[in-house]
Coordinates of C-alpha atoms and ligand atoms in Angstrom, one line a residue:
M1 CA -3.3 9.5 21.3
K2 CA -1.7 8.9 18.0
L3 CA 0.4 6.2 19.5
N4 CA -2.6 3.9 20.1
K5 CA -3.9 4.4 16.7
L6 CA -0.6 3.7 15.1
L7 CA 0.1 0.6 17.0
F8 CA -3.4 -0.7 17.5
P9 CA -5.4 -0.2 14.4
V10 CA -8.7 -1.8 14.7
L11 CA -9.7 -4.0 11.9
A12 CA -13.4 -3.8 10.6
S13 CA -14.2 -6.9 12.2
G14 CA -13.1 -5.7 15.5
M15 CA -10.0 -7.8 15.7
L16 CA -6.7 -6.2 16.7
L17 CA -3.8 -6.3 14.2
S18 CA -0.5 -5.2 14.0
V19 CA 0.9 -5.1 17.6
S20 CA 4.4 -4.3 17.1
C21 CA 5.6 -4.1 20.5
E22 CA 5.6 -7.5 21.8
K23 CA 9.1 -8.6 22.5
D24 CA 8.8 -12.2 21.7
N25 CA 7.8 -11.3 18.1
F26 CA 11.4 -11.0 17.2
S27 CA 14.3 -13.3 18.0
T28 CA 16.9 -10.8 18.6
V29 CA 15.1 -8.2 20.7
Q30 CA 17.3 -6.3 23.1
E31 CA 15.4 -2.9 23.2
E32 CA 12.6 -2.3 25.4
A33 CA 11.4 0.6 23.5
V34 CA 10.2 0.0 19.6
V35 CA 8.6 3.4 19.6
S36 CA 10.6 6.5 18.7
K37 CA 10.0 9.9 20.4
D38 CA 7.9 10.6 17.3
Q39 CA 5.9 7.8 18.4
F40 CA 6.5 5.6 15.2
S41 CA 6.7 1.9 15.7
F42 CA 9.7 0.0 14.2
V43 CA 11.4 -3.4 14.4
P44 CA 13.8 -3.3 17.4
N45 CA 17.5 -3.1 16.8
E46 CA 17.0 -2.8 13.1
V47 CA 18.5 -0.1 10.9
L48 CA 18.1 0.6 7.3
V49 CA 21.4 2.0 6.0
K50 CA 22.5 3.2 2.5
F51 CA 26.0 4.2 1.8
K52 CA 26.9 6.7 -0.6
D53 CA 28.0 5.5 -4.0
G54 CA 31.2 3.3 -3.9
K55 CA 31.2 3.1 -0.2
T56 CA 29.3 -0.3 0.1
G57 CA 31.9 -2.9 -0.1
T58 CA 34.5 -1.0 1.5
K59 CA 36.5 -0.6 4.9
A60 CA 34.2 2.5 5.6
R61 CA 31.3 0.0 5.6
S62 CA 33.0 -2.3 8.0
N63 CA 34.0 0.5 10.3
A64 CA 30.4 1.7 10.4
L65 CA 29.2 -1.7 11.2
S66 CA 31.6 -2.2 14.1
L67 CA 30.9 1.4 15.3
I68 CA 27.2 0.3 16.0
Q69 CA 28.1 -3.4 16.8
G70 CA 26.0 -4.4 13.8
V71 CA 25.6 -7.4 11.6
V72 CA 24.0 -7.4 8.2
V73 CA 20.7 -9.1 8.3
E74 CA 20.1 -8.5 4.6
T75 CA 21.5 -6.8 1.7
I76 CA 18.7 -5.4 -0.4
Q77 CA 19.4 -4.9 -3.9
T78 CA 16.1 -5.1 -5.9
S79 CA 16.1 -5.4 -9.6
A80 CA 14.7 -1.8 -9.8
M81 CA 17.6 -0.6 -7.5
K82 CA 20.1 -2.4 -9.9
S83 CA 18.7 -0.8 -13.0
A84 CA 18.7 2.7 -11.4
N85 CA 21.9 3.1 -9.9
R86 CA 23.2 -0.2 -8.8
D87 CA 22.1 0.9 -5.3
E88 CA 21.9 -1.4 -2.4
V89 CA 20.6 -1.0 1.0
L90 CA 21.6 -2.8 4.3
L91 CA 19.3 -4.1 6.8
V92 CA 21.5 -4.2 9.9
N93 CA 20.9 -5.6 13.4
S94 CA 22.6 -3.3 16.0
K95 CA 23.3 -4.1 19.5
L96 CA 23.2 -0.4 20.3
G97 CA 19.6 -0.4 19.5
T98 CA 17.8 1.4 16.6
L99 CA 18.0 5.0 17.7
D100 CA 21.5 5.0 19.0
A101 CA 22.8 3.3 15.9
I102 CA 21.2 5.8 13.7
A103 CA 22.6 8.7 15.8
Q104 CA 26.1 7.2 15.3
L105 CA 25.6 6.5 11.7
K106 CA 24.5 9.9 11.0
K107 CA 27.9 11.4 12.1
L108 CA 29.7 9.4 9.2
A109 CA 30.2 11.3 5.9
E110 CA 29.8 8.0 3.8
V111 CA 26.4 7.3 5.1
E112 CA 23.7 8.6 2.7
Y113 CA 20.9 7.6 5.3
A114 CA 20.1 5.5 8.1
E115 CA 16.6 4.9 9.3
P116 CA 14.4 2.6 11.5
N117 CA 12.8 -0.2 9.9
F118 CA 9.5 1.3 10.3
I119 CA 6.3 -0.9 10.8
Y120 CA 3.3 0.0 8.8
N121 CA -0.3 -0.8 9.4
H122 CA -3.4 -0.7 7.2
D123 CA -5.9 2.1 7.4
A124 CA -9.2 0.3 7.8
T125 CA -11.2 1.4 10.8
S126 CA -14.3 -0.1 12.2
N127 CA -17.3 -1.7 10.6
D128 CA -20.8 -0.5 10.9
P129 CA -23.5 -3.2 11.4
S130 CA -26.1 -1.0 9.8
Y131 CA -24.3 -1.6 6.6
T132 CA -23.9 -5.2 6.7
N133 CA -26.8 -5.8 4.3
G134 CA -24.7 -3.6 2.2
T135 CA -25.3 -1.2 -0.7
L136 CA -22.5 -0.2 -3.1
W137 CA -23.1 3.5 -2.6
G138 CA -19.5 4.2 -3.6
M139 CA -20.1 3.0 -7.1
Y140 CA -23.2 5.1 -7.7
G141 CA -23.6 8.6 -9.2
D142 CA -26.5 11.1 -9.5
A143 CA -27.6 9.6 -12.7
T144 CA -27.6 6.0 -11.7
T145 CA -30.3 3.7 -10.2
P146 CA -30.1 3.7 -7.3
S147 CA -28.4 7.1 -7.1
N148 CA -26.0 8.8 -4.8
Q149 CA -24.2 11.9 -6.0
Y150 CA -21.4 11.1 -3.5
G151 CA -20.4 8.0 -4.9
S152 CA -17.6 7.6 -7.4
Q153 CA -20.0 7.7 -10.2
A154 CA -18.5 4.4 -11.7
G155 CA -22.0 3.4 -12.7
E156 CA -22.3 6.3 -15.2
A157 CA -18.9 5.3 -16.8
W158 CA -20.2 1.7 -17.2
A159 CA -23.4 2.9 -18.8
A160 CA -21.4 4.8 -21.3
G161 CA -19.6 1.7 -22.2
N162 CA -16.3 1.9 -20.1
T163 CA -16.0 -1.1 -17.8
G164 CA -12.4 -1.3 -17.8
S165 CA -9.8 -3.6 -19.8
G166 CA -8.0 -6.8 -18.9
T167 CA -4.9 -5.2 -20.4
V168 CA -4.5 -2.9 -17.6
Y169 CA -2.8 -3.9 -14.5
I170 CA -3.0 -2.7 -10.8
G171 CA -0.6 -3.6 -8.0
I172 CA -2.0 -4.1 -4.6
I173 CA 0.5 -3.3 -2.0
D174 CA -1.3 -4.5 1.2
E175 CA -2.1 -7.8 2.5
G176 CA -2.4 -10.5 0.1
Y177 CA -5.8 -11.2 -1.6
M178 CA -8.1 -14.0 -2.3
Y179 CA -7.5 -14.3 -6.0
T180 CA -9.7 -17.4 -6.2
H181 CA -12.7 -15.5 -4.8
E182 CA -15.8 -15.9 -6.9
D183 CA -15.8 -12.2 -7.6
L184 CA -12.2 -11.7 -8.2
A185 CA -10.9 -14.8 -10.0
A186 CA -11.6 -13.6 -13.5
N187 CA -9.6 -10.4 -12.8
A188 CA -6.6 -12.2 -11.0
G189 CA -3.6 -11.0 -12.9
T190 CA -0.5 -13.2 -13.5
N191 CA 3.0 -12.4 -14.0
P192 CA 3.4 -13.1 -17.8
G193 CA 7.1 -14.3 -17.5
E194 CA 6.5 -17.1 -14.8
I195 CA 5.6 -20.5 -15.1
A196 CA 3.4 -21.7 -12.1
G197 CA 4.9 -24.2 -9.7
N198 CA 8.0 -25.3 -11.5
G199 CA 10.4 -24.1 -8.8
V200 CA 12.2 -21.9 -11.2
D201 CA 12.6 -18.2 -11.2
D202 CA 11.6 -18.2 -15.0
D203 CA 11.8 -14.5 -15.5
G204 CA 14.9 -13.8 -13.5
N205 CA 13.5 -11.2 -11.3
G206 CA 14.7 -12.7 -8.2
Y207 CA 11.4 -14.6 -7.1
V208 CA 10.6 -18.1 -7.8
D209 CA 7.0 -18.9 -9.1
D210 CA 5.7 -15.4 -8.5
V211 CA 2.6 -15.9 -10.5
N212 CA 0.0 -13.8 -8.6
G213 CA 2.6 -11.6 -7.2
W214 CA 4.9 -12.1 -4.2
D215 CA 4.5 -12.3 -0.4
F216 CA 7.3 -10.2 1.0
D217 CA 6.1 -10.6 4.5
G218 CA 6.3 -14.6 4.3
D219 CA 9.1 -14.6 1.7
D220 CA 7.2 -17.0 -0.5
S221 CA 5.0 -17.1 -3.6
S222 CA 1.7 -17.6 -1.7
V223 CA 0.0 -14.3 -1.7
F224 CA -3.2 -15.6 -0.2
D225 CA -2.9 -17.3 3.2
G226 CA -6.4 -17.2 4.6
V227 CA -9.0 -15.1 6.3
D228 CA -6.3 -12.7 7.7
D229 CA -6.0 -11.4 4.0
D230 CA -9.3 -9.9 4.4
H231 CA -8.1 -6.3 4.1
G232 CA -6.3 -7.0 1.1
T233 CA -9.2 -8.7 -0.6
H234 CA -11.5 -5.9 0.3
V235 CA -9.3 -3.6 -1.5
A236 CA -9.2 -5.9 -4.4
G237 CA -13.0 -6.1 -4.8
T238 CA -13.4 -2.3 -4.7
I239 CA -10.7 -1.9 -7.4
G240 CA -11.7 -4.7 -9.8
G241 CA -14.6 -6.9 -8.3
V242 CA -16.0 -8.6 -11.4
G243 CA -19.1 -6.6 -12.7
N244 CA -22.3 -7.9 -14.4
N245 CA -21.9 -11.6 -13.4
G246 CA -24.8 -11.8 -11.2
T247 CA -22.8 -12.3 -8.0
G248 CA -21.6 -10.2 -5.0
I249 CA -20.3 -6.8 -5.8
A250 CA -18.7 -4.9 -8.7
G251 CA -15.4 -2.8 -8.5
V252 CA -15.0 0.4 -10.1
S253 CA -13.3 -1.3 -13.1
W254 CA -15.1 -4.6 -14.0
N255 CA -12.2 -5.6 -16.1
V256 CA -8.6 -5.2 -14.9
K257 CA -5.6 -7.4 -13.9
L258 CA -4.8 -7.3 -10.1
L259 CA -1.3 -8.5 -8.8
S260 CA -0.3 -8.7 -5.3
G261 CA 2.7 -7.3 -3.5
K262 CA 1.8 -8.7 0.0
F263 CA 3.8 -7.1 2.7
L264 CA 1.4 -6.5 5.4
G265 CA 1.2 -9.6 7.6
R266 CA -0.9 -10.1 10.9
R267 CA 1.5 -7.8 12.7
G268 CA 1.9 -5.1 10.0
G269 CA 4.7 -4.7 7.5
T270 CA 8.1 -3.3 7.6
L271 CA 9.8 -0.6 5.8
A272 CA 12.3 -3.0 4.2
N273 CA 9.4 -5.2 2.7
A274 CA 7.6 -2.1 1.7
I275 CA 10.6 -0.9 -0.4
K276 CA 10.8 -4.5 -1.9
A277 CA 7.0 -4.5 -2.7
V278 CA 7.3 -1.2 -4.5
D279 CA 10.3 -2.0 -6.5
Y280 CA 8.7 -5.5 -7.3
F281 CA 6.1 -3.7 -9.4
T282 CA 8.6 -1.1 -10.9
D283 CA 10.6 -4.1 -12.1
L284 CA 7.8 -6.2 -13.3
K285 CA 6.5 -3.3 -15.5
Q286 CA 10.0 -2.7 -17.0
R287 CA 10.8 -6.4 -17.3
H288 CA 7.7 -7.5 -19.2
G289 CA 6.4 -4.3 -20.7
I290 CA 3.0 -4.7 -18.9
N291 CA 0.5 -1.8 -18.8
L292 CA 0.9 -1.4 -14.9
V293 CA -0.6 1.8 -14.1
A294 CA -0.7 2.2 -10.4
T295 CA -0.2 0.6 -7.1
S296 CA -2.9 0.8 -4.5
N297 CA -1.6 1.5 -0.9
S298 CA -4.0 1.3 1.9
W299 CA -1.5 1.6 4.7
G300 CA 0.5 4.0 6.7
G301 CA 2.8 4.7 9.8
G302 CA 6.4 5.5 10.2
G303 CA 8.2 8.6 9.8
F304 CA 9.9 10.0 6.8
S305 CA 12.0 7.2 5.0
Q306 CA 14.5 8.3 2.2
G307 CA 14.5 4.5 1.2
L308 CA 10.7 4.5 0.6
F309 CA 10.8 7.9 -1.1
D310 CA 13.5 6.5 -3.4
A311 CA 11.5 3.5 -4.2
I312 CA 8.4 5.6 -5.0
E313 CA 10.5 7.8 -7.2
R314 CA 11.6 4.6 -9.2
A315 CA 8.0 3.9 -9.6
N316 CA 7.4 7.5 -10.9
Q317 CA 10.2 7.2 -13.3
A318 CA 8.4 3.9 -14.6
G319 CA 5.1 5.8 -15.0
I320 CA 3.5 4.1 -12.1
L321 CA 1.1 6.1 -9.8
F322 CA 1.4 5.4 -6.3
I323 CA -2.3 5.9 -4.7
A324 CA -2.2 6.2 -1.1
A325 CA -4.5 6.5 1.9
A326 CA -4.3 9.7 3.9
G327 CA -4.8 7.9 7.1
N328 CA -7.3 7.4 9.8
E329 CA -6.2 9.8 12.7
T330 CA -8.4 12.8 12.1
N331 CA -5.2 14.4 11.4
N332 CA -4.2 17.5 9.4
N333 CA -1.5 16.0 7.3
D334 CA -0.2 19.5 6.3
A335 CA 0.6 20.1 9.9
N336 CA 1.7 16.6 10.9
L337 CA 3.0 14.6 7.8
S338 CA 1.4 11.3 7.4
Y339 CA 3.4 8.7 5.2
P340 CA 3.5 7.5 2.6
G341 CA 0.6 9.9 1.3
S342 CA 2.7 12.8 2.4
Y343 CA 5.7 12.1 0.3
T344 CA 6.3 14.8 -2.3
N345 CA 6.7 12.5 -5.4
D346 CA 4.8 13.5 -8.4
N347 CA 3.2 10.2 -9.0
I348 CA 1.3 10.3 -5.5
I349 CA -2.4 10.6 -5.1
A350 CA -3.4 10.9 -1.4
V351 CA -7.0 9.8 -0.6
A352 CA -9.2 11.1 2.1
S353 CA -12.5 9.4 2.9
I354 CA -16.1 10.5 2.6
T355 CA -19.5 9.3 3.8
N356 CA -22.4 8.6 1.6
S357 CA -23.9 12.0 2.5
G358 CA -20.8 13.8 1.2
G359 CA -19.2 14.5 4.7
L360 CA -15.6 14.1 5.5
S361 CA -15.4 10.8 7.4
S362 CA -14.9 11.2 11.1
F363 CA -11.7 9.4 11.1
S364 CA -10.4 10.8 7.7
N365 CA -7.1 12.6 7.6
Y366 CA -7.0 15.7 5.4
G367 CA -4.8 18.4 4.3
A368 CA -5.0 21.3 1.8
T369 CA -1.7 20.6 0.3
S370 CA -0.8 17.1 1.3
V371 CA -4.0 15.2 0.5
D372 CA -5.3 15.3 -3.0
I373 CA -9.0 14.1 -3.3
G374 CA -11.9 12.6 -1.4
A375 CA -13.5 9.1 -2.2
P376 CA -16.0 6.9 -0.7
G377 CA -14.6 5.1 2.5
S378 CA -17.4 4.8 5.1
G379 CA -19.5 1.9 5.0
I380 CA -17.9 0.2 1.8
Y381 CA -19.3 -3.3 0.9
S382 CA -16.6 -5.5 -0.7
S383 CA -15.3 -9.0 -1.0
V384 CA -13.5 -10.9 1.8
P385 CA -12.4 -14.5 2.4
V386 CA -14.6 -16.1 5.1
R387 CA -14.2 -19.4 7.1
S388 CA -17.1 -21.8 6.8
K389 CA -17.0 -25.3 8.0
G390 CA -13.3 -25.5 8.0
Q391 CA -12.9 -24.1 4.5
I392 CA -12.2 -20.7 3.2
I393 CA -15.0 -19.5 1.1
S394 CA -15.9 -16.4 -0.9
G395 CA -17.7 -13.6 1.3
Y396 CA -18.6 -10.0 1.5
A397 CA -18.3 -7.5 4.2
T398 CA -18.6 -3.8 5.1
Y399 CA -15.5 -1.7 6.2
S400 CA -14.7 1.8 6.7
G401 CA -11.5 3.7 6.4
T402 CA -9.3 5.6 4.0
S403 CA -8.0 2.2 3.1
M404 CA -11.5 1.8 1.5
A405 CA -11.4 5.3 -0.3
T406 CA -7.9 4.5 -1.8
P407 CA -9.2 1.5 -3.9
H408 CA -12.0 3.6 -5.5
V409 CA -9.3 6.0 -6.9
S410 CA -7.2 3.0 -8.0
G411 CA -10.0 1.5 -9.8
G412 CA -10.7 4.9 -11.4
A413 CA -7.1 4.9 -12.7
A414 CA -7.7 1.7 -14.2
L415 CA -10.9 2.9 -15.9
Y416 CA -9.2 5.9 -17.2
A417 CA -6.2 4.0 -18.4
S418 CA -8.4 1.3 -20.3
S419 CA -10.4 4.1 -22.3
H420 CA -7.0 6.0 -22.9
P421 CA -4.3 3.7 -24.1
G422 CA -0.9 5.0 -23.8
A423 CA -2.0 7.6 -21.1
T424 CA 1.0 8.6 -18.9
A425 CA 0.9 8.5 -15.0
A426 CA 0.7 12.3 -15.2
E427 CA -2.2 12.2 -17.6
I428 CA -4.2 9.8 -15.5
K429 CA -3.4 11.7 -12.4
N430 CA -4.5 15.0 -14.0
A431 CA -7.7 13.4 -15.2
I432 CA -8.5 12.1 -11.7
M433 CA -7.7 15.5 -10.1
S434 CA -9.6 17.7 -12.8
S435 CA -12.7 15.7 -12.6
A436 CA -13.3 16.0 -9.0
V437 CA -16.6 17.5 -8.0
P438 CA -16.2 20.5 -5.6
T439 CA -17.5 19.2 -2.2
A440 CA -18.3 21.4 0.9
S441 CA -16.7 19.0 3.4
L442 CA -13.5 18.9 1.3
N443 CA -13.2 22.6 0.7
G444 CA -9.7 23.6 1.9
K445 CA -9.3 19.9 3.1
C446 CA -7.5 18.7 0.1
V447 CA -5.8 19.9 -3.2
T448 CA -8.8 19.5 -5.3
G449 CA -11.3 20.4 -2.7
G450 CA -13.4 17.8 -4.2
R451 CA -14.5 14.0 -4.5
L452 CA -13.8 11.4 -7.0
N453 CA -15.8 11.4 -10.2
V454 CA -15.0 8.8 -12.8
S455 CA -18.4 9.2 -14.7
G456 CA -16.4 10.7 -17.8
F457 CA -13.6 8.2 -17.9
Ligands
CA1 CA1 10.1 -14.7 -10.9

């Protein structure tokens, strides 16, 4: 059952996304199966390999490649890897096929790890027509008008004077987002080291004209490519929709700077690109000294990846929280680990979804030790791009999923960081965890046993 949900997640609009097993999607397909025995999808014939220190440019490497009849597709050495350990990771195409190649590589002493190039999908589920007139219940608290005690209580923080700060950055690792949207444009962050459109990598981070972020899926600077970037745009609106402008929606943090690490395309995103997106933000923070407090990650899939774990750990060392969707399979993540939320890095906050009456959403994953907190995720109204008369214009829609719960927490991290300048990632995480309101439906279902409450931020 889980196979279908991983391979065929249903977007809120009802369209199918991320079908990863159509052979003609990939030019070098030789494998029939792109699903492992653990039922994770991955790019056929591709393997991500890391050799132990000092083994990368050597005879051992060429022997390993010939053993699996492999050719190097890409040598990945992000700036964040370079400044960490001068690590590099090889993306290899093997004629043996992914699983056989990994089995061979794991026998070699010089190989640190070898893993499939997993394909990830976003964690939205279906929309609910009864919500399409939309109320922003996820922003309410028990002391707001209108009120809803199960909302994030952001309205109470706003009333107390905290509406966020334009000096705080959040990285959105997802689809791209519509940074020109009427309710997002004022909060669209830019890379302070990059000059738009001059065709030069001004800041030397390896990406030319990465002004609003980078599109790792398309390998270009265009992080908004149309109505298929609706999921990323919806997430962006919940984090940082412009508040008090008489238009559309308001995000948890009315003022914030959003940057895009687009790696989910129409058919999902790969492990190789996820690593690059995580490292992109780690490097951007270190390179420019911007106050990038968290990345928001509403996606999942794949099995354990040492490569992704290492990238999240580099973010941890750089003081960046990794806020992740728990997933939508109604799964106990303690018993059946769900990545990336189930990685053990200290900077992860894994988020379950609740309804506007305080229940655990029917689709939401949970886990007493592997999920941290619940947040509004059912019937969430936010920004999307829509097509109208041949143009892409600003619109709004109601989606559900742990994808929608996660950006409430990301927005909360931004709110806390704005009122507590210099707060460390650990302090922000502790504030989020310790302010959770005990909630019956979450009792024994997550670490805090409670729901997001940003009223005191
Ligand atoms: Ca650049």
